PDB file of N, CA and C in Angstrom:
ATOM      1  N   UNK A 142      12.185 -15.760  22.139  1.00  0.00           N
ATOM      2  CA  UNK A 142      11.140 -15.503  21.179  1.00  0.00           C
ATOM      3  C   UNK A 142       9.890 -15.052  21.924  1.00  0.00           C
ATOM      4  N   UNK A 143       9.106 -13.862  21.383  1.00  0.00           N
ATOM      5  CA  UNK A 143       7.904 -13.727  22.107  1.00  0.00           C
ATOM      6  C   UNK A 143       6.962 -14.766  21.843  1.00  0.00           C
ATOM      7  N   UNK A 144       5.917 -14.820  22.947  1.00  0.00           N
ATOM      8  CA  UNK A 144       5.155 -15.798  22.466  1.00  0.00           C
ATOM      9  C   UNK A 144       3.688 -15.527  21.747  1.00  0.00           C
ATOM     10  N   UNK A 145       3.862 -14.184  21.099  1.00  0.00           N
ATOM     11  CA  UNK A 145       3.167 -13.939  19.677  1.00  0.00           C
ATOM     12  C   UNK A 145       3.754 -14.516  18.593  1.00  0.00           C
ATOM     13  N   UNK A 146       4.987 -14.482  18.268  1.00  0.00           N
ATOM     14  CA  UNK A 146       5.074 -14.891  17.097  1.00  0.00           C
ATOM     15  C   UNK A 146       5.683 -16.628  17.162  1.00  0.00           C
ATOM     16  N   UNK A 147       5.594 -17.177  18.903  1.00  0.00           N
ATOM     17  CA  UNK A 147       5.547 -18.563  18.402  1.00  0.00           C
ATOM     18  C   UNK A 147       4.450 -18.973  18.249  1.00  0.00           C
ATOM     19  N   UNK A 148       3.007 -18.222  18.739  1.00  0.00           N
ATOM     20  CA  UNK A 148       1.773 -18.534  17.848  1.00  0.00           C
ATOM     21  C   UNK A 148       1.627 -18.487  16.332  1.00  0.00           C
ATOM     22  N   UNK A 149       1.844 -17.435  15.697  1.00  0.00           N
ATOM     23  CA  UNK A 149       1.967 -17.449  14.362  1.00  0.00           C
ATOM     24  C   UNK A 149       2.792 -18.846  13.566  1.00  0.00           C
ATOM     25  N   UNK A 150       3.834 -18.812  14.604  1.00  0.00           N
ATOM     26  CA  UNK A 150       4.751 -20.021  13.660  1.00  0.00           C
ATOM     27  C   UNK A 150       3.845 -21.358  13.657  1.00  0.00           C
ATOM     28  N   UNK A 151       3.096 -21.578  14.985  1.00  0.00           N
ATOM     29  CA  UNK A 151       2.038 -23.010  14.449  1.00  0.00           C
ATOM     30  C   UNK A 151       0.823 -22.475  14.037  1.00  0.00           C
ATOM     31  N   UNK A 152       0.433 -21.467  13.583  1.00  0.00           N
ATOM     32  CA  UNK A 152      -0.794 -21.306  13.170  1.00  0.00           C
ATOM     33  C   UNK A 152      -1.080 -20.913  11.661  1.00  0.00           C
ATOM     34  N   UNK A 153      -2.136 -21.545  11.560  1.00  0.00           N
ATOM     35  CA  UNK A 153      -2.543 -21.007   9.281  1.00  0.00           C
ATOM     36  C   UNK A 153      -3.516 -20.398   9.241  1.00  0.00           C
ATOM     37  N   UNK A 154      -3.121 -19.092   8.470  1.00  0.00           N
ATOM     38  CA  UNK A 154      -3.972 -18.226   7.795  1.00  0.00           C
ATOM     39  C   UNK A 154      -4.140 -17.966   6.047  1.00  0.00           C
ATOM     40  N   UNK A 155      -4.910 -18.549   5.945  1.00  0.00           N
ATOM     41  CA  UNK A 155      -5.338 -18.385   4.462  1.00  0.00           C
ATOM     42  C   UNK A 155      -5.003 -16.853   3.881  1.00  0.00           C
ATOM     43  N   UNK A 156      -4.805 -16.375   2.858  1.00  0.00           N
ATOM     44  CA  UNK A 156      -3.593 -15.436   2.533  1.00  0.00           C
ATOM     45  C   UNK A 156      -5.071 -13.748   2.979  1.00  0.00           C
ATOM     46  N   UNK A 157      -6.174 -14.156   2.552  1.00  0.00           N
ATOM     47  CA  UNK A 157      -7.102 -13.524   2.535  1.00  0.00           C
ATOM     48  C   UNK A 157      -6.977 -12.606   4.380  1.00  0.00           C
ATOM     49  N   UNK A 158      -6.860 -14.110   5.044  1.00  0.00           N
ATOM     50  CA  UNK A 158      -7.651 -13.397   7.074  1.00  0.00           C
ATOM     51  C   UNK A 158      -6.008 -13.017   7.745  1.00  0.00           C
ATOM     52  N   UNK A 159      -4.939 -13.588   6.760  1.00  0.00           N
ATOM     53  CA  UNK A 159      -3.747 -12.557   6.974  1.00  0.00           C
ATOM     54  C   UNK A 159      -3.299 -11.258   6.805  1.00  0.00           C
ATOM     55  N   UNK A 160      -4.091 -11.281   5.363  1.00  0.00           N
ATOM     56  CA  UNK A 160      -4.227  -9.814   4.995  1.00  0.00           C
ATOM     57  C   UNK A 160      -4.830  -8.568   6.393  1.00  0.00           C
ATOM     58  N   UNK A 161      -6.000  -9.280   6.412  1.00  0.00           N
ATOM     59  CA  UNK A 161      -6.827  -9.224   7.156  1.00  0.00           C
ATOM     60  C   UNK A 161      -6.375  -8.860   8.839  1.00  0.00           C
ATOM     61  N   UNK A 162      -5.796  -9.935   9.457  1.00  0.00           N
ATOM     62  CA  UNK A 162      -4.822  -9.701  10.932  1.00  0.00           C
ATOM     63  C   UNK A 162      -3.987  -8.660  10.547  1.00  0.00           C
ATOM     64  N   UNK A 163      -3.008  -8.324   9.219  1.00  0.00           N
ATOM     65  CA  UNK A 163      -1.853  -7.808   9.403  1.00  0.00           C
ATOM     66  C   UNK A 163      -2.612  -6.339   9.803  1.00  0.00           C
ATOM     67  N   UNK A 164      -4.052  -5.597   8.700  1.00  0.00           N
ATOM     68  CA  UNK A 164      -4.257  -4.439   9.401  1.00  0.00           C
ATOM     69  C   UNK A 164      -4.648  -3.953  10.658  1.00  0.00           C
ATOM     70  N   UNK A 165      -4.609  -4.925  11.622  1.00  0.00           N
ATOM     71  CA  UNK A 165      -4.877  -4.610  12.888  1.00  0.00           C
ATOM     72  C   UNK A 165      -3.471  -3.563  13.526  1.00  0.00           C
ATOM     73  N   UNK A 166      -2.026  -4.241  13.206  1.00  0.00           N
ATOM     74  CA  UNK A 166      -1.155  -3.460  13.747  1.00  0.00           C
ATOM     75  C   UNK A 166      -0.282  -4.275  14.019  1.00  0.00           C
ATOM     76  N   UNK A 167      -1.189  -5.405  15.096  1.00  0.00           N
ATOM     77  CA  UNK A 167      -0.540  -6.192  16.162  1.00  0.00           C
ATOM     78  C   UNK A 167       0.731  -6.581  15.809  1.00  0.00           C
ATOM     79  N   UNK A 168       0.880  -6.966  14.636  1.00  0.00           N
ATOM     80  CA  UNK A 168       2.498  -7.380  14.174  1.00  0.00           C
ATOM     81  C   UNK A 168       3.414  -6.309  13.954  1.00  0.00           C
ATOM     82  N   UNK A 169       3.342  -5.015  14.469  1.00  0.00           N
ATOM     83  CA  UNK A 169       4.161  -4.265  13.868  1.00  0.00           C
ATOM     84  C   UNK A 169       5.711  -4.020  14.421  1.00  0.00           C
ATOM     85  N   UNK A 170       5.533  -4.869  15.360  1.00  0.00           N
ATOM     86  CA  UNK A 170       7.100  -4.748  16.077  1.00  0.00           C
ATOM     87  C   UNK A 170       8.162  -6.477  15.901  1.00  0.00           C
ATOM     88  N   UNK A 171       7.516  -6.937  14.979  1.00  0.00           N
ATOM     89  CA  UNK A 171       7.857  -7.857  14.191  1.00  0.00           C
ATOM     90  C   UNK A 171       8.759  -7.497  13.438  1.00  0.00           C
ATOM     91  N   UNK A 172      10.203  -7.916  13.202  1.00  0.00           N
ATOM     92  CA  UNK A 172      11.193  -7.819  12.315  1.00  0.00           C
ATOM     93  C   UNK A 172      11.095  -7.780  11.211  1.00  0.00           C
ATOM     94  N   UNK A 173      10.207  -8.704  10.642  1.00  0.00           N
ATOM     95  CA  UNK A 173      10.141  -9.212   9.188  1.00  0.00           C
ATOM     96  C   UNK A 173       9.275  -8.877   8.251  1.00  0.00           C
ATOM     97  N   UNK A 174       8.455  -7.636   8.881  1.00  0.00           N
ATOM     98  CA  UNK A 174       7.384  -7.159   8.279  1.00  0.00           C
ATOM     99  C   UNK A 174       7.242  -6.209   7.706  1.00  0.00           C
ATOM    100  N   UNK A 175       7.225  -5.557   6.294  1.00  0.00           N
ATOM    101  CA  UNK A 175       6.762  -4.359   5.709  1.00  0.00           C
ATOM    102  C   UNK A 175       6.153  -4.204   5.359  1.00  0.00           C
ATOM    103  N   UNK A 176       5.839  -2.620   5.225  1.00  0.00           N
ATOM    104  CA  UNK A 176       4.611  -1.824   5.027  1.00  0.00           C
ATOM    105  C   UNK A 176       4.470  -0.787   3.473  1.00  0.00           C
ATOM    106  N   UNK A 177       3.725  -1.046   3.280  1.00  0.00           N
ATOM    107  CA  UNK A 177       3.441   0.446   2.252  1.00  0.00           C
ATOM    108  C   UNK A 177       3.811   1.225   2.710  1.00  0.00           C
ATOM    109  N   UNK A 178       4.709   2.221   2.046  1.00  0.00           N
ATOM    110  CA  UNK A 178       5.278   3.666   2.423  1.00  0.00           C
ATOM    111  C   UNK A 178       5.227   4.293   1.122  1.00  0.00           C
ATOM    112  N   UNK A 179       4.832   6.041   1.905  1.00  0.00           N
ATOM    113  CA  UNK A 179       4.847   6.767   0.794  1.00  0.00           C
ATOM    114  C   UNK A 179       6.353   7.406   0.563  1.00  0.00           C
ATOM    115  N   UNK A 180       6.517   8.123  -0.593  1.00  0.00           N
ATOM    116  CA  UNK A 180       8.268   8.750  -0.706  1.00  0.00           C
ATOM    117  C   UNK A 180       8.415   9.077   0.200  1.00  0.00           C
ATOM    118  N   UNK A 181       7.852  10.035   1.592  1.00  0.00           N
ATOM    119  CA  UNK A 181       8.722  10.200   2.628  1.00  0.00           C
ATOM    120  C   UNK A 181       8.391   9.546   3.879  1.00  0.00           C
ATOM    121  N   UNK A 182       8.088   7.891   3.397  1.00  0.00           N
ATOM    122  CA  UNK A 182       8.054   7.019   4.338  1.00  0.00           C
ATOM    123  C   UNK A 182       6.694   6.886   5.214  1.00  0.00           C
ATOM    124  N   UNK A 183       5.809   7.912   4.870  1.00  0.00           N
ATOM    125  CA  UNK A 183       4.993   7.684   5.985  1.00  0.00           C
ATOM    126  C   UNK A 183       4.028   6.129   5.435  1.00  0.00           C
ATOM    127  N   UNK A 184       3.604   5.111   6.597  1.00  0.00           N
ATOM    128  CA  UNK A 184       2.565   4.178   6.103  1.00  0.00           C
ATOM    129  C   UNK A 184       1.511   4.372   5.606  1.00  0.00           C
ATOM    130  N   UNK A 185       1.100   3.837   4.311  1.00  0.00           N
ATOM    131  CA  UNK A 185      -0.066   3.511   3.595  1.00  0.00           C
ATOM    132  C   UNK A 185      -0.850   2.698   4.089  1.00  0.00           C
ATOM    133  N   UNK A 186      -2.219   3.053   4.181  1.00  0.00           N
ATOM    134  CA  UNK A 186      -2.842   1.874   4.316  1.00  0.00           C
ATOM    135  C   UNK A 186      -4.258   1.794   3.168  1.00  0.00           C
ATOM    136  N   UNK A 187      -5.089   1.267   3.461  1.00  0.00           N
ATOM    137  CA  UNK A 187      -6.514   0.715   2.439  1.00  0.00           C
ATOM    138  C   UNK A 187      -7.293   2.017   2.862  1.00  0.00           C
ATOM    139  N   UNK A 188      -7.590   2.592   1.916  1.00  0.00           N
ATOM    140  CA  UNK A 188      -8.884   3.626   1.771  1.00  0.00           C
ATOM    141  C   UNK A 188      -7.940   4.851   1.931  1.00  0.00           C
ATOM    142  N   UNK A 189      -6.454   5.306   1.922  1.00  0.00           N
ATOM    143  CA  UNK A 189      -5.766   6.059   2.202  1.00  0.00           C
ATOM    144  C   UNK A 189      -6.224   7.384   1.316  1.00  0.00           C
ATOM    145  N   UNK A 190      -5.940   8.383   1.026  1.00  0.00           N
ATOM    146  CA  UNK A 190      -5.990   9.636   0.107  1.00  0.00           C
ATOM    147  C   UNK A 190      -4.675   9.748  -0.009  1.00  0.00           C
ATOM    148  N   UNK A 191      -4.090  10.156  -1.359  1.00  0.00           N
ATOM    149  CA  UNK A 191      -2.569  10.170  -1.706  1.00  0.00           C
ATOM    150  C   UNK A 191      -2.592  10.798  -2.937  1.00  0.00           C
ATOM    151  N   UNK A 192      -1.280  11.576  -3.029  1.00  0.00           N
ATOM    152  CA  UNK A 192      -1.132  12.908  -4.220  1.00  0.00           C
ATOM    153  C   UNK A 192      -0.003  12.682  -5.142  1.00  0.00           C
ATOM    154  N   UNK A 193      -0.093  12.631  -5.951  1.00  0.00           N
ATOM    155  CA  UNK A 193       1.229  12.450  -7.070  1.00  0.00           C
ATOM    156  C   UNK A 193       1.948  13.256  -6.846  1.00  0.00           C
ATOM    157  N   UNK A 194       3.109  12.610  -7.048  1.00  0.00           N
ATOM    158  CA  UNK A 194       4.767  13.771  -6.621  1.00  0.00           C
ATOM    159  C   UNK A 194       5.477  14.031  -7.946  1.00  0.00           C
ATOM    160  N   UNK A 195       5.069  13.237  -8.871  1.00  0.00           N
ATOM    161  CA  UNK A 195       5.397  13.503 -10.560  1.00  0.00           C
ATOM    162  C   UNK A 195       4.217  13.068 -10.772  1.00  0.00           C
ATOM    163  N   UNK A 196       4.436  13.681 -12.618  1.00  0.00           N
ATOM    164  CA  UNK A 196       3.798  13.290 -13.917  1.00  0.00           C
ATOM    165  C   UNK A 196       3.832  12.103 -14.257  1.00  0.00           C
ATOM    166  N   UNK A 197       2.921  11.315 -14.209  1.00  0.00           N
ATOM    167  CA  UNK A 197       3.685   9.948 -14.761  1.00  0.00           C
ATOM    168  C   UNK A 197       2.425   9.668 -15.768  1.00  0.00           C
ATOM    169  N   UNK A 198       3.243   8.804 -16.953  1.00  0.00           N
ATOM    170  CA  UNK A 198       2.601   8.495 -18.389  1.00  0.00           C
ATOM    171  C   UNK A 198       2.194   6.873 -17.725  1.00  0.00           C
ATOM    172  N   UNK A 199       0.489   6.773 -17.960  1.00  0.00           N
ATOM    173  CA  UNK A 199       0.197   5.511 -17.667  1.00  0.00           C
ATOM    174  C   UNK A 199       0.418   4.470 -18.703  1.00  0.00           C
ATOM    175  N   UNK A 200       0.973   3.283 -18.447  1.00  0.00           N
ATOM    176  CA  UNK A 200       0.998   2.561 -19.917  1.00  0.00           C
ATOM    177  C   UNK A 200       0.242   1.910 -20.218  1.00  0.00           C
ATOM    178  N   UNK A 201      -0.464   1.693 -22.085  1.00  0.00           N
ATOM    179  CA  UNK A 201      -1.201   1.394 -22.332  1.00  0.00           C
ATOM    180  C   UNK A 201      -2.305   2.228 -22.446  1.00  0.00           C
ATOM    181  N   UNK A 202      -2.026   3.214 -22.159  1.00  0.00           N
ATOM    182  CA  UNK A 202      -3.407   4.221 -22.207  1.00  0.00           C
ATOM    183  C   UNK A 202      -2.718   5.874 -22.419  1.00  0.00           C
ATOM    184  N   UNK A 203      -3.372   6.312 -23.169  1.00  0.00           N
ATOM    185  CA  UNK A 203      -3.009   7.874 -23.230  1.00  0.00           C
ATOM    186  C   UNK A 203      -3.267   8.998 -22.353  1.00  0.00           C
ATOM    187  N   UNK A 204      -3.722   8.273 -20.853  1.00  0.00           N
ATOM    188  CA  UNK A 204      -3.859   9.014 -19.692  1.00  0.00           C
ATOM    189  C   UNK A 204      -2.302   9.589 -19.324  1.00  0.00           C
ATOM    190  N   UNK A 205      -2.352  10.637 -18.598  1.00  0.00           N
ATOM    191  CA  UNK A 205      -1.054  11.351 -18.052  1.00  0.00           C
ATOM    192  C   UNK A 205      -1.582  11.761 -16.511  1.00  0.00           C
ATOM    193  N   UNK A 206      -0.627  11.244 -15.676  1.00  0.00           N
ATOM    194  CA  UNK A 206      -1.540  11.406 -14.477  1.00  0.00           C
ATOM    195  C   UNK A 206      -0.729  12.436 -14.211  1.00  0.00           C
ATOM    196  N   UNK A 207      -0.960  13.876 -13.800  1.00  0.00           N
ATOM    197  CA  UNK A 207      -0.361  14.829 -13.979  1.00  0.00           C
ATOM    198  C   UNK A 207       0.588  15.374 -12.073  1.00  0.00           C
ATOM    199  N   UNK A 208       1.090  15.824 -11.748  1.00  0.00           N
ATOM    200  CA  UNK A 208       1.863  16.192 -10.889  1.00  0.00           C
ATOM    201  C   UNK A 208       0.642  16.671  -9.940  1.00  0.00           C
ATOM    202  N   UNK A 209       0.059  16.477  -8.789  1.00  0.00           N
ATOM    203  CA  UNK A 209      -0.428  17.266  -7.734  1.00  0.00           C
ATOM    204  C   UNK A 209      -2.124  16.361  -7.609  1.00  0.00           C
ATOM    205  N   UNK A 210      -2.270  15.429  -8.544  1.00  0.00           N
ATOM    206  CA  UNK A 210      -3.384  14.740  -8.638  1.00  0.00           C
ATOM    207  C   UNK A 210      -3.626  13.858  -7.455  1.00  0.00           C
ATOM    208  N   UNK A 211      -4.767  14.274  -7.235  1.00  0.00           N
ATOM    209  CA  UNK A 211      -5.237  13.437  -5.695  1.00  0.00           C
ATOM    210  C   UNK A 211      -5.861  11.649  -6.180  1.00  0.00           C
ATOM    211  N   UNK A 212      -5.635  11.075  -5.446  1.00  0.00           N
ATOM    212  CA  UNK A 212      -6.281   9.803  -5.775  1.00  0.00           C
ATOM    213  C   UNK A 212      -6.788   8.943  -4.258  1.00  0.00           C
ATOM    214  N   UNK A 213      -8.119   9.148  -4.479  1.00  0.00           N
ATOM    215  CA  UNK A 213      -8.900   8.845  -2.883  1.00  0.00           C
ATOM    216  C   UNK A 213      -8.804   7.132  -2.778  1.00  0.00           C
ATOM    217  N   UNK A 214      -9.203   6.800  -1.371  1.00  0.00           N
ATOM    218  CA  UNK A 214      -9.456   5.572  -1.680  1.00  0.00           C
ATOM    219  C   UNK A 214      -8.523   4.628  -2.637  1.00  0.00           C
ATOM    220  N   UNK A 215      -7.042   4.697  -2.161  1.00  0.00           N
ATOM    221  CA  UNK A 215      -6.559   4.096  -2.572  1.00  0.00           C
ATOM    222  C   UNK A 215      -6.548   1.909  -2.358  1.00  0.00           C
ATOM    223  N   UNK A 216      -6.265   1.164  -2.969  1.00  0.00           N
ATOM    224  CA  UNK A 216      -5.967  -0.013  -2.391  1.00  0.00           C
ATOM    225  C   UNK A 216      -4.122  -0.450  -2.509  1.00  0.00           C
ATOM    226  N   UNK A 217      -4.108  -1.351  -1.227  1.00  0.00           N
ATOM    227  CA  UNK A 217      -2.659  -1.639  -1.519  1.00  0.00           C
ATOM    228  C   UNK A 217      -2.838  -3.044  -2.586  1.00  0.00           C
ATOM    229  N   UNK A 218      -1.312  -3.114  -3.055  1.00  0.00           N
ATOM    230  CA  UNK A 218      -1.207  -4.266  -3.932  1.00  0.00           C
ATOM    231  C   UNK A 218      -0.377  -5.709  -2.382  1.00  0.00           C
ATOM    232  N   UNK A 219      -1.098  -6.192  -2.491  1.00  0.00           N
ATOM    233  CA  UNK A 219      -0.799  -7.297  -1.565  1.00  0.00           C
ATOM    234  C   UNK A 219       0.432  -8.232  -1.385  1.00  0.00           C
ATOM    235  N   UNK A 220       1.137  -8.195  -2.628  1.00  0.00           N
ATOM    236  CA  UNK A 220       1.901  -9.191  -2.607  1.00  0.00           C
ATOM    237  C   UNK A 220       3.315  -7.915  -3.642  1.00  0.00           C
ATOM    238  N   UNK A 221       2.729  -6.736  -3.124  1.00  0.00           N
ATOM    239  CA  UNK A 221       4.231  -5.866  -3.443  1.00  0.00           C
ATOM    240  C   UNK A 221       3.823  -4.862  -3.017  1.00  0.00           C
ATOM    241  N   UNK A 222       4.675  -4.229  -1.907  1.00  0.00           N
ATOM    242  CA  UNK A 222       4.625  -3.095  -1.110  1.00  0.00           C
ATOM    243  C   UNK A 222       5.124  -1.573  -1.516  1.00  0.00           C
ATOM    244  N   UNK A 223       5.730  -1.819  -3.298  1.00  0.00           N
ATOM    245  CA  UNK A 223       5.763  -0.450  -3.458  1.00  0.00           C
ATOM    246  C   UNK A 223       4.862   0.089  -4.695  1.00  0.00           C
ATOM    247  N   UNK A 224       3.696  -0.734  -4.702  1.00  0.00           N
ATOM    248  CA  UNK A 224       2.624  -0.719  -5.237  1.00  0.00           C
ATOM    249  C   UNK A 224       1.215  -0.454  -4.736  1.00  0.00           C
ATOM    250  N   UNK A 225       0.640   0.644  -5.029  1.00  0.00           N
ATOM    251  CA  UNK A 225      -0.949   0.627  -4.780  1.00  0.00           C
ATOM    252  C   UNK A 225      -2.062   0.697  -6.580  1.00  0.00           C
ATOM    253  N   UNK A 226      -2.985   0.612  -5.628  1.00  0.00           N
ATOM    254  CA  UNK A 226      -3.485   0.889  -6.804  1.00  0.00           C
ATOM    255  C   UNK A 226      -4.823   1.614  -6.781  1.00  0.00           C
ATOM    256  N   UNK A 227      -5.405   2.998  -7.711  1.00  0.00           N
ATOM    257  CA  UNK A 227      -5.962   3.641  -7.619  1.00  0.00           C
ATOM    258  C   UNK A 227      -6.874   4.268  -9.063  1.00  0.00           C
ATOM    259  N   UNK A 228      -7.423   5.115  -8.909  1.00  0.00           N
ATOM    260  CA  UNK A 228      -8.073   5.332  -9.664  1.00  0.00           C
ATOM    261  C   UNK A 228      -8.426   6.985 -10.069  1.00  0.00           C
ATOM    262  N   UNK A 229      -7.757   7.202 -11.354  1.00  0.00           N
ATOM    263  CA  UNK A 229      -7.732   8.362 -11.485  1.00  0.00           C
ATOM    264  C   UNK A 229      -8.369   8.516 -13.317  1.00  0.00           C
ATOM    265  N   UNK A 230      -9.557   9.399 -13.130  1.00  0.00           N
ATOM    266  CA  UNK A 230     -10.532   9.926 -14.568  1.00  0.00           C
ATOM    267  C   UNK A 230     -10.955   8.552 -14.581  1.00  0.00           C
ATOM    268  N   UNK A 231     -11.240   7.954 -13.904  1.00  0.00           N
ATOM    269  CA  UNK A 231     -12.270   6.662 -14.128  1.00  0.00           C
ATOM    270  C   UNK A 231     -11.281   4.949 -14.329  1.00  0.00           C
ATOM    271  N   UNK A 232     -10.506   5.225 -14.209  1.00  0.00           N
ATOM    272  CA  UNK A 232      -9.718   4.223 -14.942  1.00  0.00           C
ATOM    273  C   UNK A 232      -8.700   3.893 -13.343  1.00  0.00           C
ATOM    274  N   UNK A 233      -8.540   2.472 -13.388  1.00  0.00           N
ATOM    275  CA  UNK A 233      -8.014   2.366 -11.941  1.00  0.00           C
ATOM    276  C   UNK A 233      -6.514   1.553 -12.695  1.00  0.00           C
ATOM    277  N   UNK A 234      -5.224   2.293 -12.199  1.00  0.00           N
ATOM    278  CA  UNK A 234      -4.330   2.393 -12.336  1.00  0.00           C
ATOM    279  C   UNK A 234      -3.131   1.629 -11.300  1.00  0.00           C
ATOM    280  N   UNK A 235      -2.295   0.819 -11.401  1.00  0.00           N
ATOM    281  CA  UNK A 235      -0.819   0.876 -10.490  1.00  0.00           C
ATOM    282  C   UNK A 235      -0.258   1.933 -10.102  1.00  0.00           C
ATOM    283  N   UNK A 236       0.138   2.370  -8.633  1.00  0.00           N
ATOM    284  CA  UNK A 236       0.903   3.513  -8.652  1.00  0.00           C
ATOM    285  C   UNK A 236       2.150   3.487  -8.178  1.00  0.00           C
ATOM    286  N   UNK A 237       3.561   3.445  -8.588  1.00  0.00           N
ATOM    287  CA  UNK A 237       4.269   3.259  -7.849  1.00  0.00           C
ATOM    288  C   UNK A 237       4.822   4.071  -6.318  1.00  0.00           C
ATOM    289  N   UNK A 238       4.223   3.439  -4.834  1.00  0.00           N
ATOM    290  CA  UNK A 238       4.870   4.352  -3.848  1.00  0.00           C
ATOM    291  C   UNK A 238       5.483   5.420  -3.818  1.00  0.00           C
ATOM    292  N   UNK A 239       6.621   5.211  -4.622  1.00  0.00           N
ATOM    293  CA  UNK A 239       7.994   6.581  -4.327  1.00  0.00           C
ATOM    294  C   UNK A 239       7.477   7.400  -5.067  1.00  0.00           C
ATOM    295  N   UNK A 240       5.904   7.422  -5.959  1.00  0.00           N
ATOM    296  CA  UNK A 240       5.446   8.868  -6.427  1.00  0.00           C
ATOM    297  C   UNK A 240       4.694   9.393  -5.975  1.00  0.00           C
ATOM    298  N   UNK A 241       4.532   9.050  -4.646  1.00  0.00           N
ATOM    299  CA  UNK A 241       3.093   9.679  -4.168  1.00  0.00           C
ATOM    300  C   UNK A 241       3.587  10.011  -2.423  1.00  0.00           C
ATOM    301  N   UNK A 242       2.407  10.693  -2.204  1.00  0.00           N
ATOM    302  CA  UNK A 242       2.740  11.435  -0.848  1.00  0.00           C
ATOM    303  C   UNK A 242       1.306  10.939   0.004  1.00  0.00           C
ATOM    304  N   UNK A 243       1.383  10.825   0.923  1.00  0.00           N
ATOM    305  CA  UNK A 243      -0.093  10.942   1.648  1.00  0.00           C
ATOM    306  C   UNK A 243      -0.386  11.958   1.703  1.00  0.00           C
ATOM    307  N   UNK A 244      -1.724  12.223   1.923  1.00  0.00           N
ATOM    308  CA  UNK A 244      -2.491  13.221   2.271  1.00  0.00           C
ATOM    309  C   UNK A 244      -3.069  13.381   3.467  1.00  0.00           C
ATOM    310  N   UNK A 245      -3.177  14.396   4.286  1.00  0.00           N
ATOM    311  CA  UNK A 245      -3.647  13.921   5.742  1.00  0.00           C
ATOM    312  C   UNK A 245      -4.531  15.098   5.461  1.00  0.00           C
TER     313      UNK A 245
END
C-alpha cells in the first residue's frame, strides 16, 4: 500500500475540505476514484466551459436547451459524477455528462 493512501485511511475530512483535497489532483492515481467526464471522456472540472451535444427538453420548464449551446462556468454535482450543473437563459439547470463536450 502506498503510504498516501494509508494516510487517508486514518484521517477525516468533512465532506466539504474533501471536496476540496480531491481538486488538487493528488489522488488521481488512486483506484477508486472518479471523475466528471465529458461524452468523449475528457475531465470536468469547477468553472469548466462546456457545449451541448443534443437538444435536450429541460423538465419542468419550457426551456429547450438547444444543440451547440455553450454553458460557462459550469459546477460539478458532488455526490454524482455524471452530473453538472449549469446555467443556461438565466435559469441554472442539471446537465447530464454524456451531453456535453468541453470546450477548450
Amino acid at each position: 500500500m502506498k503510504a498516501g493512501l494509508e494516510a487517508l485511511d486514518i484521517l477525516y475530512l468533512d465532506d466539504e475540505t474533501l471536496a476540496e483535497a480531491k481538486k488538487t489532483g493528488d489522488h488521481e492515481n488512486d483506484g477508486y476514484v472518479s471523475f466528471h467526464e465529458d461524452s468523449i471522456g475528457q475531465r470536468l472540472l469547477e468553472g469548466d466551459t462546456v457545449v451541448l451535444t443534443k437538444t435536450l427538453d429541460v423538465k419542468g420548464s419550457s426551456l429547450k436547451a438547444t444543440l451547440g449551446t455553450v454553458v460557462k462556468n459550469i459546477r460539478l454535482v458532488a455526490d454524482n459524477i455524471e452530473q453538472i450543473e449549469g446555467k443556461i437563459e438565466g435559469q441554472t439547470i442539471v446537465i447530464l455528462t454524456k451531453y456535453l463536450r468541453k470546450q477548450n
